[in-house]
Amino acid sequence: MCVAVPMAVVGRDGDTIVAEIDGVRREATLMILGDEVQVGDYVLVHAGFAIALLDHEGALDTLQMMREAFHPADMA
Amino acid sequence: MNYRDEYRERGVVTGLAGRIARLARERPEPLTFMEVCGTHTMAIYQYGLRSLLPGGVRLVSGPGCPVCVTPNDYLDRAIALAKLPDVTIVTFGDMLRVPGSRSSLMAERARGGDVRIVYSPLDAVALAEKNRGRRVVFLGVGFETTAPAIAASILTARARGLDNYYVLAAHKTIPGPMETLSDDPELAIDGFICPAHVSAIIGADAFLPLAAKGVPCVVTGFEPADVLQGLELLVRQVLEGRHDVENQYRRVVTREGNRRAREIIRQVFVPADAAWRGIGVIPGSALVIAPEFRKYDAAAMINVQVEEPVEHHGCRCGDILRGKVSPFDCPLFDRTCTPESPIGACMVSSEGTCAAVYRYGR
């Protein structure tokens, strides 16, 4: 029920955005998120509502932490 | 980067699993971590993550499937409403097949009841606007992730001057049961994989009180590499004797969460005590519609007779939701209770532990 999908914002008209993932486009509302969302951003969409703006730096940091310094024994 | 596929990379997943195994060897006693959210449960089974973990790291599933923890009397009321000739029930798909005490919404629909599935609660508001002669009732079930959307639907109905839109609210908040379960000596939880999208709303800091009590907490995303990294951070906390709130899911979750969403929740709902299937009543863990919005409250405004609820004999959903037993311990699992003909809610909801184990874990 808490499933939410990271989607690219490809259009915006007032409080309504068009968001896309895997070629599928859906409308979502910004009612509970805020005004700073722009085309090109990624948002998390739940039940037709954008609930969070994705943080690119945070995403990269996490990936880096995941990939960094794998012990040779971990890769066995 | 699409913020999803990167966290499914096989090399990263196996590397993290290896790292957890190496760390776990430093500690002879087994570790028990609870994933609270049903979407985590689903991811763990779907990607077979348990099979990648060392024997000393045990995962138990918690009460994080909203449909599953909703007691029968709620569903019985929804079913009673569906029997009224001028009522349209609108819901997310998960609720349709959940058995109430004596019927289900699916059965009522087959008998001619007007029961519809939507993607967004705003679709329900639109339905009410188009059908002014009908009373449109949205089934407001879900945790903090979903509650703001439902609250926004009520605000939208008010802004559009609708007097035929209602919500039957059974919203619950998740930190309360986590605290209850962390106190359970039988479970002996060594740390929590904190819910991802609930935290997008309430913020990682919402788990500080739990961590202060001595329980390691890691807010964790839903992709396979996220879950394993969350576990790695939990194992590290235990090894280092720490009990902090760490945020693995920084691309979505901030310390303070979504303030605007919380403001909308506060505007429309007030906290109350809630009954959780399997756990009992937890003070302050419900969100009920505030008196100011009473005209949108289906429970207050639409009078129906609801019979005394009956629990399903033999179903161990309640114990499963507390992490006390696995679905394999239930006498009904995979015998009389299957996704095709479910007996308990844990088998119906796509996020229920029984459904996850049935699909991926047998």
mmCIF file of C-alpha atoms in Angstrom, chain A residues 1-7 15 21-22 26-35 42 44-63 65-71 73-75, chain B residues 1-4 6-7 9 11-12 14-16 18-19 22 39 66-67 92 94 119-122 141-143 145-146 148-149 152 156 197-198 201 222 225-226 229 233 248-252 258 260-261 264 351:
data_model
loop_
_atom_site.group_PDB
_atom_site.id
_atom_site.type_symbol
_atom_site.label_atom_id
_atom_site.label_comp_id
_atom_site.label_asym_id
_atom_site.label_seq_id
_atom_site.Cartn_x
_atom_site.Cartn_y
_atom_site.Cartn_z
ATOM 1 C CA MET A 1 0.000 0.000 0.000
ATOM 2 C CA CYS A 2 2.946 2.304 0.580
ATOM 3 C CA VAL A 3 4.259 1.507 -2.873
ATOM 4 C CA ALA A 4 5.531 4.630 -4.579
ATOM 5 C CA VAL A 5 7.477 4.956 -7.786
ATOM 6 C CA PRO A 6 10.292 7.347 -8.706
ATOM 7 C CA MET A 7 9.105 9.126 -11.860
ATOM 8 C CA ASP A 15 -0.360 21.868 -9.357
ATOM 9 C CA ILE A 21 8.574 5.817 -15.847
ATOM 10 C CA ASP A 22 9.448 3.064 -18.349
ATOM 11 C CA ARG A 26 0.676 9.508 -15.507
ATOM 12 C CA GLU A 27 -0.662 12.684 -14.034
ATOM 13 C CA ALA A 28 0.093 13.441 -10.419
ATOM 14 C CA THR A 29 -0.705 16.326 -8.129
ATOM 15 C CA LEU A 30 1.735 18.502 -6.212
ATOM 16 C CA MET A 31 -0.868 19.287 -3.529
ATOM 17 C CA ILE A 32 1.143 17.705 -0.727
ATOM 18 C CA LEU A 33 4.665 18.321 -1.980
ATOM 19 C CA GLY A 34 5.302 21.913 -2.891
ATOM 20 C CA ASP A 35 6.038 24.326 -5.631
ATOM 21 C CA TYR A 42 12.384 13.119 -10.272
ATOM 22 C CA LEU A 44 8.194 9.817 -5.820
ATOM 23 C CA VAL A 45 4.551 9.226 -6.776
ATOM 24 C CA HIS A 46 2.055 7.478 -4.506
ATOM 25 C CA ALA A 47 -1.654 7.120 -5.365
ATOM 26 C CA GLY A 48 -1.543 10.047 -7.777
ATOM 27 C CA PHE A 49 0.296 12.311 -5.352
ATOM 28 C CA ALA A 50 3.920 13.388 -5.590
ATOM 29 C CA ILE A 51 5.154 12.862 -2.030
ATOM 30 C CA ALA A 52 8.898 13.510 -2.255
ATOM 31 C CA LEU A 53 11.428 15.197 -4.498
ATOM 32 C CA LEU A 54 14.376 12.909 -5.183
ATOM 33 C CA ASP A 55 17.775 14.128 -4.087
ATOM 34 C CA HIS A 56 20.415 13.424 -6.728
ATOM 35 C CA GLU A 57 23.368 13.889 -4.373
ATOM 36 C CA GLY A 58 21.807 11.545 -1.824
ATOM 37 C CA ALA A 59 21.243 8.953 -4.535
ATOM 38 C CA LEU A 60 24.872 9.111 -5.673
ATOM 39 C CA ASP A 61 26.224 8.955 -2.123
ATOM 40 C CA THR A 62 24.217 5.816 -1.432
ATOM 41 C CA LEU A 63 25.453 4.159 -4.604
ATOM 42 C CA MET A 65 28.692 3.631 -0.292
ATOM 43 C CA MET A 66 27.236 0.462 -1.756
ATOM 44 C CA ARG A 67 30.014 0.031 -4.269
ATOM 45 C CA GLU A 68 33.007 1.229 -2.321
ATOM 46 C CA ALA A 69 35.564 -1.031 -0.816
ATOM 47 C CA PHE A 70 34.065 -4.396 -1.392
ATOM 48 C CA HIS A 71 36.305 -6.803 0.438
ATOM 49 C CA ALA A 73 35.969 -12.048 0.295
ATOM 50 C CA ASP A 74 32.586 -10.355 -0.258
ATOM 51 C CA MET A 75 32.695 -10.981 -3.964
ATOM 52 C CA MET B 1 19.960 7.302 -13.631
ATOM 53 C CA ASN B 2 16.322 6.520 -12.902
ATOM 54 C CA TYR B 3 16.745 6.057 -9.141
ATOM 55 C CA ARG B 4 15.613 2.444 -9.289
ATOM 56 C CA GLU B 6 20.920 1.255 -10.097
ATOM 57 C CA TYR B 7 19.827 -0.313 -6.821
ATOM 58 C CA GLU B 9 22.515 -4.302 -9.857
ATOM 59 C CA GLY B 11 27.147 -7.190 -8.409
ATOM 60 C CA VAL B 12 26.189 -4.632 -5.782
ATOM 61 C CA THR B 14 25.940 -9.921 -3.964
ATOM 62 C CA GLY B 15 28.755 -7.697 -2.710
ATOM 63 C CA LEU B 16 26.557 -6.307 0.051
ATOM 64 C CA GLY B 18 28.977 -10.904 1.273
ATOM 65 C CA ARG B 19 29.785 -7.899 3.429
ATOM 66 C CA ARG B 22 31.630 -11.217 6.867
ATOM 67 C CA THR B 39 6.586 -3.379 0.814
ATOM 68 C CA PRO B 66 -2.305 -1.659 6.404
ATOM 69 C CA VAL B 67 -4.959 -3.982 5.030
ATOM 70 C CA PHE B 92 -7.612 0.780 -3.626
ATOM 71 C CA ASP B 94 -6.136 -4.464 -2.111
ATOM 72 C CA TYR B 119 -5.673 4.683 -8.449
ATOM 73 C CA SER B 120 -6.000 7.930 -6.524
ATOM 74 C CA PRO B 121 -8.439 9.212 -3.903
ATOM 75 C CA LEU B 122 -8.908 12.236 -6.152
ATOM 76 C CA VAL B 141 -6.855 2.693 4.863
ATOM 77 C CA GLY B 142 -3.108 3.183 5.054
ATOM 78 C CA PHE B 143 -0.234 4.585 7.056
ATOM 79 C CA THR B 145 2.270 7.598 3.328
ATOM 80 C CA THR B 146 -1.370 7.429 2.308
ATOM 81 C CA PRO B 148 -2.016 12.940 3.353
ATOM 82 C CA ALA B 149 -3.540 11.895 0.024
ATOM 83 C CA ALA B 152 -6.132 16.153 0.476
ATOM 84 C CA THR B 156 -10.600 18.981 -2.426
ATOM 85 C CA HIS B 197 7.827 5.844 2.264
ATOM 86 C CA VAL B 198 6.216 6.415 5.645
ATOM 87 C CA ILE B 201 6.351 11.898 5.264
ATOM 88 C CA PHE B 222 12.758 -0.820 -1.188
ATOM 89 C CA ALA B 225 20.541 -3.286 -2.677
ATOM 90 C CA ASP B 226 18.769 -0.812 -0.381
ATOM 91 C CA GLN B 229 22.641 -1.990 2.810
ATOM 92 C CA LEU B 233 24.145 -0.712 8.704
ATOM 93 C CA GLN B 248 20.048 4.614 4.049
ATOM 94 C CA TYR B 249 17.322 6.096 1.820
ATOM 95 C CA ARG B 250 18.755 9.573 1.514
ATOM 96 C CA ARG B 251 17.592 10.018 -2.062
ATOM 97 C CA VAL B 252 14.004 10.231 -0.758
ATOM 98 C CA ASN B 258 7.455 16.230 4.185
ATOM 99 C CA ARG B 260 3.453 20.112 3.979
ATOM 100 C CA ALA B 261 2.024 16.587 3.977
ATOM 101 C CA ILE B 264 -2.436 18.510 5.792
ATOM 102 C CA GLU B 351 1.931 -6.911 0.824
#
